[in-house]
Amino acid sequence: QVDLTGDGARLAPTLIRYLGQDYADLRGAGAIAGTLRVTGRTGLGTRGLIANGGIDAGAWSGGGLSLSGVRLDLARAQPTDPQTVRFAAGVNGGTLALDARLRPGLEQTPWQATIDAKRIDTSPLVVSQGLGRYLTYLFPTIVPVEASTNVLSGMLDASIELAAIDIQGPQLAPSLSGKGQLAMAEGKIGDSTLFQIAQKGGGLGKVGQMIAAAVPEVRRELEGLSRALTFHTMESRFDIAREILTIRHGLLEGDRVNISFPGRVAFDQRMSLDVLLTLGGKAGERLGRVLPSKTIPLTARGTLAKPVLTPNLKASDIRGGAIDGLLPGGGGNPVDRLRDLLGR
């Protein structure tokens, strides 16, 4: 049996070396205290050891996270049982619990884990590093992948199941599998990649340029959303397998826009999404004169940092004759020009 005592401030440099530079600002506060009982056979690595005990680890901050009441518990009755590990803490005003089951072996340590997060404030996170980076995969192109400042806010709930054949090394990523769901409430996104590209000239191709020219409110709305995108809810339900994250259900709902974004994102950031962009308010009303659905369907290909957007519109989607004369000096009915671009 080992009685553990320590100080978070003194332990922080060691954890930084383990966690990496994303947590270079890690700071610990308060005492670390606990008891750990280790029994079993030596010479078999961790496979023959039985670890039981608990540690209270104080408070920590770093990487946009503020943790309080950190608690770690280990339990294992006998070598044939899995080693269980439970981590629990208050995080950014909410709670986080991780429960893991490991089966230590001589060469590999297969594991399963569940993660449950409730009401975590994301506003301190920087999405280009640490925990924030994973949100760019789960809300692809909507949350900007390269932002180095705080561009995201909202309260996060998550329920995730993960498993792999090892806890580290070359087999971790290829064998990682799982499923989960994330939901965010009442937040804002700045510099959204999707709208940064959509509002640029040519960002939505010739069809997008024609729509923007015929309905100036759409262009202005896209410009505004590229600066600040406010949402009531943002959800992602996903599976993970073979180094690919498959978003089965992706949806953002706000007053000014709704976005559906199912698709696939690879660990190397390559992606393929089917996006439905539905505008509300005055821009949506005016867009409805061209597209009755008020929805622009898009494919998003390329990478998270550099997506390529392509409108998926057919001539039958366009309301003929509805916007005669809205394009000054355009040389004809803009609807007919849209039909020419789309194919009759």
mmCIF file of C-alpha atoms in Angstrom, residues 6-191:
data_model
loop_
_atom_site.group_PDB
_atom_site.id
_atom_site.type_symbol
_atom_site.label_atom_id
_atom_site.label_comp_id
_atom_site.label_asym_id
_atom_site.label_seq_id
_atom_site.Cartn_x
_atom_site.Cartn_y
_atom_site.Cartn_z
ATOM 1 C CA GLY A 6 1.871 15.786 -3.521
ATOM 2 C CA ASP A 7 1.303 19.268 -4.824
ATOM 3 C CA GLY A 8 -0.368 20.111 -8.140
ATOM 4 C CA ALA A 9 1.951 23.023 -8.872
ATOM 5 C CA ARG A 10 5.012 20.779 -8.651
ATOM 6 C CA LEU A 11 3.449 17.972 -10.706
ATOM 7 C CA ALA A 12 2.338 20.243 -13.578
ATOM 8 C CA PRO A 13 5.698 20.308 -15.488
ATOM 9 C CA THR A 14 5.734 16.503 -15.578
ATOM 10 C CA LEU A 15 2.186 16.362 -16.958
ATOM 11 C CA ILE A 16 3.018 18.977 -19.593
ATOM 12 C CA ARG A 17 5.765 16.720 -20.958
ATOM 13 C CA TYR A 18 3.240 13.884 -21.193
ATOM 14 C CA LEU A 19 0.274 15.890 -22.583
ATOM 15 C CA GLY A 20 2.268 18.013 -25.048
ATOM 16 C CA GLN A 21 2.434 21.674 -25.966
ATOM 17 C CA ASP A 22 -1.330 22.046 -26.333
ATOM 18 C CA TYR A 23 -1.293 22.144 -22.534
ATOM 19 C CA ALA A 24 1.891 24.141 -22.046
ATOM 20 C CA ASP A 25 -0.077 26.546 -19.846
ATOM 21 C CA LEU A 26 -1.170 23.750 -17.468
ATOM 22 C CA ARG A 27 -1.247 24.782 -13.817
ATOM 23 C CA GLY A 28 -2.085 22.756 -10.738
ATOM 24 C CA ALA A 29 -3.383 24.021 -7.419
ATOM 25 C CA GLY A 30 -3.961 22.351 -4.092
ATOM 26 C CA ALA A 31 -2.848 19.130 -2.478
ATOM 27 C CA ILE A 32 -2.849 15.683 -4.069
ATOM 28 C CA ALA A 33 -3.690 12.882 -1.656
ATOM 29 C CA GLY A 34 -4.761 9.262 -1.885
ATOM 30 C CA THR A 35 -4.041 5.632 -1.259
ATOM 31 C CA LEU A 36 -2.998 3.053 -3.849
ATOM 32 C CA ARG A 37 -2.776 -0.689 -3.144
ATOM 33 C CA VAL A 38 -0.831 -2.745 -5.679
ATOM 34 C CA THR A 39 -0.586 -6.542 -5.408
ATOM 35 C CA GLY A 40 0.043 -9.441 -7.781
ATOM 36 C CA ARG A 41 2.874 -11.127 -9.640
ATOM 37 C CA THR A 42 5.856 -9.239 -10.933
ATOM 38 C CA GLY A 43 7.532 -10.169 -14.196
ATOM 39 C CA LEU A 44 4.295 -10.041 -16.169
ATOM 40 C CA GLY A 45 4.191 -6.291 -16.586
ATOM 41 C CA THR A 46 0.867 -4.698 -15.711
ATOM 42 C CA ARG A 47 -0.977 -7.899 -16.667
ATOM 43 C CA GLY A 48 -0.188 -9.538 -13.333
ATOM 44 C CA LEU A 49 -0.730 -6.509 -11.132
ATOM 45 C CA ILE A 50 -3.894 -5.615 -9.242
ATOM 46 C CA ALA A 51 -4.335 -1.910 -8.525
ATOM 47 C CA ASN A 52 -6.998 -0.497 -6.223
ATOM 48 C CA GLY A 53 -7.352 2.886 -4.641
ATOM 49 C CA GLY A 54 -8.366 6.482 -5.071
ATOM 50 C CA ILE A 55 -6.673 9.850 -5.472
ATOM 51 C CA ASP A 56 -8.015 13.349 -4.919
ATOM 52 C CA ALA A 57 -6.034 15.543 -7.282
ATOM 53 C CA GLY A 58 -7.158 19.089 -6.525
ATOM 54 C CA ALA A 59 -7.747 21.708 -9.205
ATOM 55 C CA TRP A 60 -6.128 22.256 -12.608
ATOM 56 C CA SER A 61 -6.300 24.722 -15.477
ATOM 57 C CA GLY A 62 -4.827 24.694 -18.988
ATOM 58 C CA GLY A 63 -5.731 24.376 -22.645
ATOM 59 C CA GLY A 64 -8.965 26.303 -22.091
ATOM 60 C CA LEU A 65 -10.095 23.914 -19.335
ATOM 61 C CA SER A 66 -10.625 24.636 -15.654
ATOM 62 C CA LEU A 67 -10.969 21.470 -13.562
ATOM 63 C CA SER A 68 -12.063 21.252 -9.946
ATOM 64 C CA GLY A 69 -12.625 18.390 -7.533
ATOM 65 C CA VAL A 70 -10.510 16.033 -9.660
ATOM 66 C CA ARG A 71 -10.894 12.398 -8.538
ATOM 67 C CA LEU A 72 -9.262 9.217 -9.882
ATOM 68 C CA ASP A 73 -10.366 5.735 -8.762
ATOM 69 C CA LEU A 74 -8.870 2.359 -9.735
ATOM 70 C CA ALA A 75 -10.352 -1.086 -9.070
ATOM 71 C CA ARG A 76 -9.426 -4.668 -9.970
ATOM 72 C CA ALA A 77 -10.363 -7.764 -7.974
ATOM 73 C CA GLN A 78 -8.056 -10.299 -9.642
ATOM 74 C CA PRO A 79 -5.707 -10.592 -12.654
ATOM 75 C CA THR A 80 -8.422 -12.146 -14.838
ATOM 76 C CA ASP A 81 -10.620 -9.089 -14.346
ATOM 77 C CA PRO A 82 -10.250 -5.857 -16.298
ATOM 78 C CA GLN A 83 -8.609 -2.922 -14.612
ATOM 79 C CA THR A 84 -11.255 -0.249 -14.144
ATOM 80 C CA VAL A 85 -10.412 3.444 -14.047
ATOM 81 C CA ARG A 86 -12.796 6.278 -13.252
ATOM 82 C CA PHE A 87 -11.943 9.952 -13.713
ATOM 83 C CA ALA A 88 -14.384 12.606 -12.559
ATOM 84 C CA ALA A 89 -14.131 16.373 -12.271
ATOM 85 C CA GLY A 90 -15.941 19.635 -12.560
ATOM 86 C CA VAL A 91 -14.965 21.184 -15.913
ATOM 87 C CA ASN A 92 -15.690 24.766 -17.041
ATOM 88 C CA GLY A 93 -18.765 24.991 -14.864
ATOM 89 C CA GLY A 94 -20.062 21.546 -15.874
ATOM 90 C CA THR A 95 -19.086 17.947 -15.162
ATOM 91 C CA LEU A 96 -16.989 15.292 -16.880
ATOM 92 C CA ALA A 97 -16.818 11.561 -16.088
ATOM 93 C CA LEU A 98 -14.676 8.960 -17.858
ATOM 94 C CA ASP A 99 -15.050 5.265 -17.091
ATOM 95 C CA ALA A 100 -12.528 2.879 -18.653
ATOM 96 C CA ARG A 101 -11.939 -0.882 -18.613
ATOM 97 C CA LEU A 102 -8.454 -2.054 -19.562
ATOM 98 C CA ARG A 103 -7.136 -5.580 -20.076
ATOM 99 C CA PRO A 104 -3.379 -5.250 -19.614
ATOM 100 C CA GLY A 105 -1.260 -7.609 -21.698
ATOM 101 C CA LEU A 106 2.414 -8.170 -22.326
ATOM 102 C CA GLU A 107 2.406 -6.254 -25.618
ATOM 103 C CA GLN A 108 -0.990 -4.555 -25.876
ATOM 104 C CA THR A 109 -3.652 -3.171 -23.571
ATOM 105 C CA PRO A 110 -7.106 -3.392 -25.137
ATOM 106 C CA TRP A 111 -9.550 -0.932 -23.617
ATOM 107 C CA GLN A 112 -13.086 0.388 -23.648
ATOM 108 C CA ALA A 113 -14.240 3.725 -22.311
ATOM 109 C CA THR A 114 -17.331 5.838 -21.910
ATOM 110 C CA ILE A 115 -17.275 9.627 -21.597
ATOM 111 C CA ASP A 116 -20.145 11.633 -20.182
ATOM 112 C CA ALA A 117 -20.017 15.439 -20.203
ATOM 113 C CA LYS A 118 -22.713 17.855 -19.088
ATOM 114 C CA ARG A 119 -23.005 21.642 -19.377
ATOM 115 C CA ILE A 120 -19.365 22.345 -20.190
ATOM 116 C CA ASP A 121 -18.728 25.950 -21.201
ATOM 117 C CA THR A 122 -16.755 25.910 -24.463
ATOM 118 C CA SER A 123 -16.014 29.642 -24.652
ATOM 119 C CA PRO A 124 -12.494 29.336 -23.115
ATOM 120 C CA LEU A 125 -11.458 26.672 -25.671
ATOM 121 C CA VAL A 126 -9.189 27.366 -28.631
ATOM 122 C CA VAL A 127 -10.357 25.032 -31.401
ATOM 123 C CA SER A 128 -6.940 24.618 -33.009
ATOM 124 C CA GLN A 129 -5.526 22.820 -29.966
ATOM 125 C CA GLY A 130 -6.324 20.423 -27.149
ATOM 126 C CA LEU A 131 -9.896 19.332 -26.587
ATOM 127 C CA GLY A 132 -11.186 22.074 -28.857
ATOM 128 C CA ARG A 133 -9.558 20.428 -31.892
ATOM 129 C CA TYR A 134 -11.972 17.479 -31.742
ATOM 130 C CA LEU A 135 -14.959 19.806 -32.114
ATOM 131 C CA THR A 136 -13.733 20.788 -35.587
ATOM 132 C CA TYR A 137 -14.130 17.147 -36.669
ATOM 133 C CA LEU A 138 -17.584 16.777 -35.147
ATOM 134 C CA PHE A 139 -18.887 20.090 -36.527
ATOM 135 C CA PRO A 140 -16.864 20.129 -39.764
ATOM 136 C CA THR A 141 -16.464 23.371 -41.762
ATOM 137 C CA ILE A 142 -18.835 25.080 -39.315
ATOM 138 C CA VAL A 143 -16.266 25.369 -36.520
ATOM 139 C CA PRO A 144 -13.039 26.728 -38.095
ATOM 140 C CA VAL A 145 -10.143 24.303 -37.783
ATOM 141 C CA GLU A 146 -7.259 26.784 -37.723
ATOM 142 C CA ALA A 147 -8.585 29.495 -35.388
ATOM 143 C CA SER A 148 -5.979 30.446 -32.796
ATOM 144 C CA THR A 149 -8.355 32.586 -30.695
ATOM 145 C CA ASN A 150 -11.624 31.881 -28.903
ATOM 146 C CA VAL A 151 -14.230 31.695 -31.691
ATOM 147 C CA LEU A 152 -16.728 29.259 -30.146
ATOM 148 C CA SER A 153 -19.176 29.536 -27.279
ATOM 149 C CA GLY A 154 -22.050 27.434 -26.002
ATOM 150 C CA MET A 155 -22.776 24.758 -23.417
ATOM 151 C CA LEU A 156 -21.678 21.240 -24.389
ATOM 152 C CA ASP A 157 -23.240 17.884 -23.505
ATOM 153 C CA ALA A 158 -21.629 14.674 -24.760
ATOM 154 C CA SER A 159 -22.041 10.924 -24.498
ATOM 155 C CA ILE A 160 -19.293 8.866 -26.177
ATOM 156 C CA GLU A 161 -18.224 5.198 -26.285
ATOM 157 C CA LEU A 162 -14.714 4.303 -27.497
ATOM 158 C CA ALA A 163 -12.543 1.194 -27.783
ATOM 159 C CA ALA A 164 -9.157 0.177 -29.225
ATOM 160 C CA ILE A 165 -6.648 -2.660 -29.017
ATOM 161 C CA ASP A 166 -3.995 -0.534 -27.314
ATOM 162 C CA ILE A 167 -3.764 2.651 -25.273
ATOM 163 C CA GLN A 168 -0.858 4.057 -27.280
ATOM 164 C CA GLY A 169 1.463 3.357 -30.199
ATOM 165 C CA PRO A 170 0.849 2.678 -33.894
ATOM 166 C CA GLN A 171 -2.201 0.455 -33.342
ATOM 167 C CA LEU A 172 -4.222 3.036 -31.441
ATOM 168 C CA ALA A 173 -5.637 5.136 -34.307
ATOM 169 C CA PRO A 174 -6.263 2.294 -36.820
ATOM 170 C CA SER A 175 -8.123 0.224 -34.221
ATOM 171 C CA LEU A 176 -10.100 3.049 -32.618
ATOM 172 C CA SER A 177 -13.842 2.552 -32.881
ATOM 173 C CA GLY A 178 -16.917 3.885 -31.183
ATOM 174 C CA LYS A 179 -19.977 6.058 -31.360
ATOM 175 C CA GLY A 180 -21.379 9.083 -29.638
ATOM 176 C CA GLN A 181 -23.396 12.237 -29.692
ATOM 177 C CA LEU A 182 -22.634 15.858 -28.877
ATOM 178 C CA ALA A 183 -25.093 18.670 -28.366
ATOM 179 C CA MET A 184 -24.363 22.350 -27.853
ATOM 180 C CA ALA A 185 -26.852 24.995 -26.768
ATOM 181 C CA GLU A 186 -27.147 28.769 -27.144
ATOM 182 C CA GLY A 187 -23.774 29.592 -28.635
ATOM 183 C CA LYS A 188 -21.921 31.542 -31.267
ATOM 184 C CA ILE A 189 -19.235 30.702 -33.848
ATOM 185 C CA GLY A 190 -16.889 33.267 -35.312
ATOM 186 C CA ASP A 191 -15.107 33.008 -38.663
#
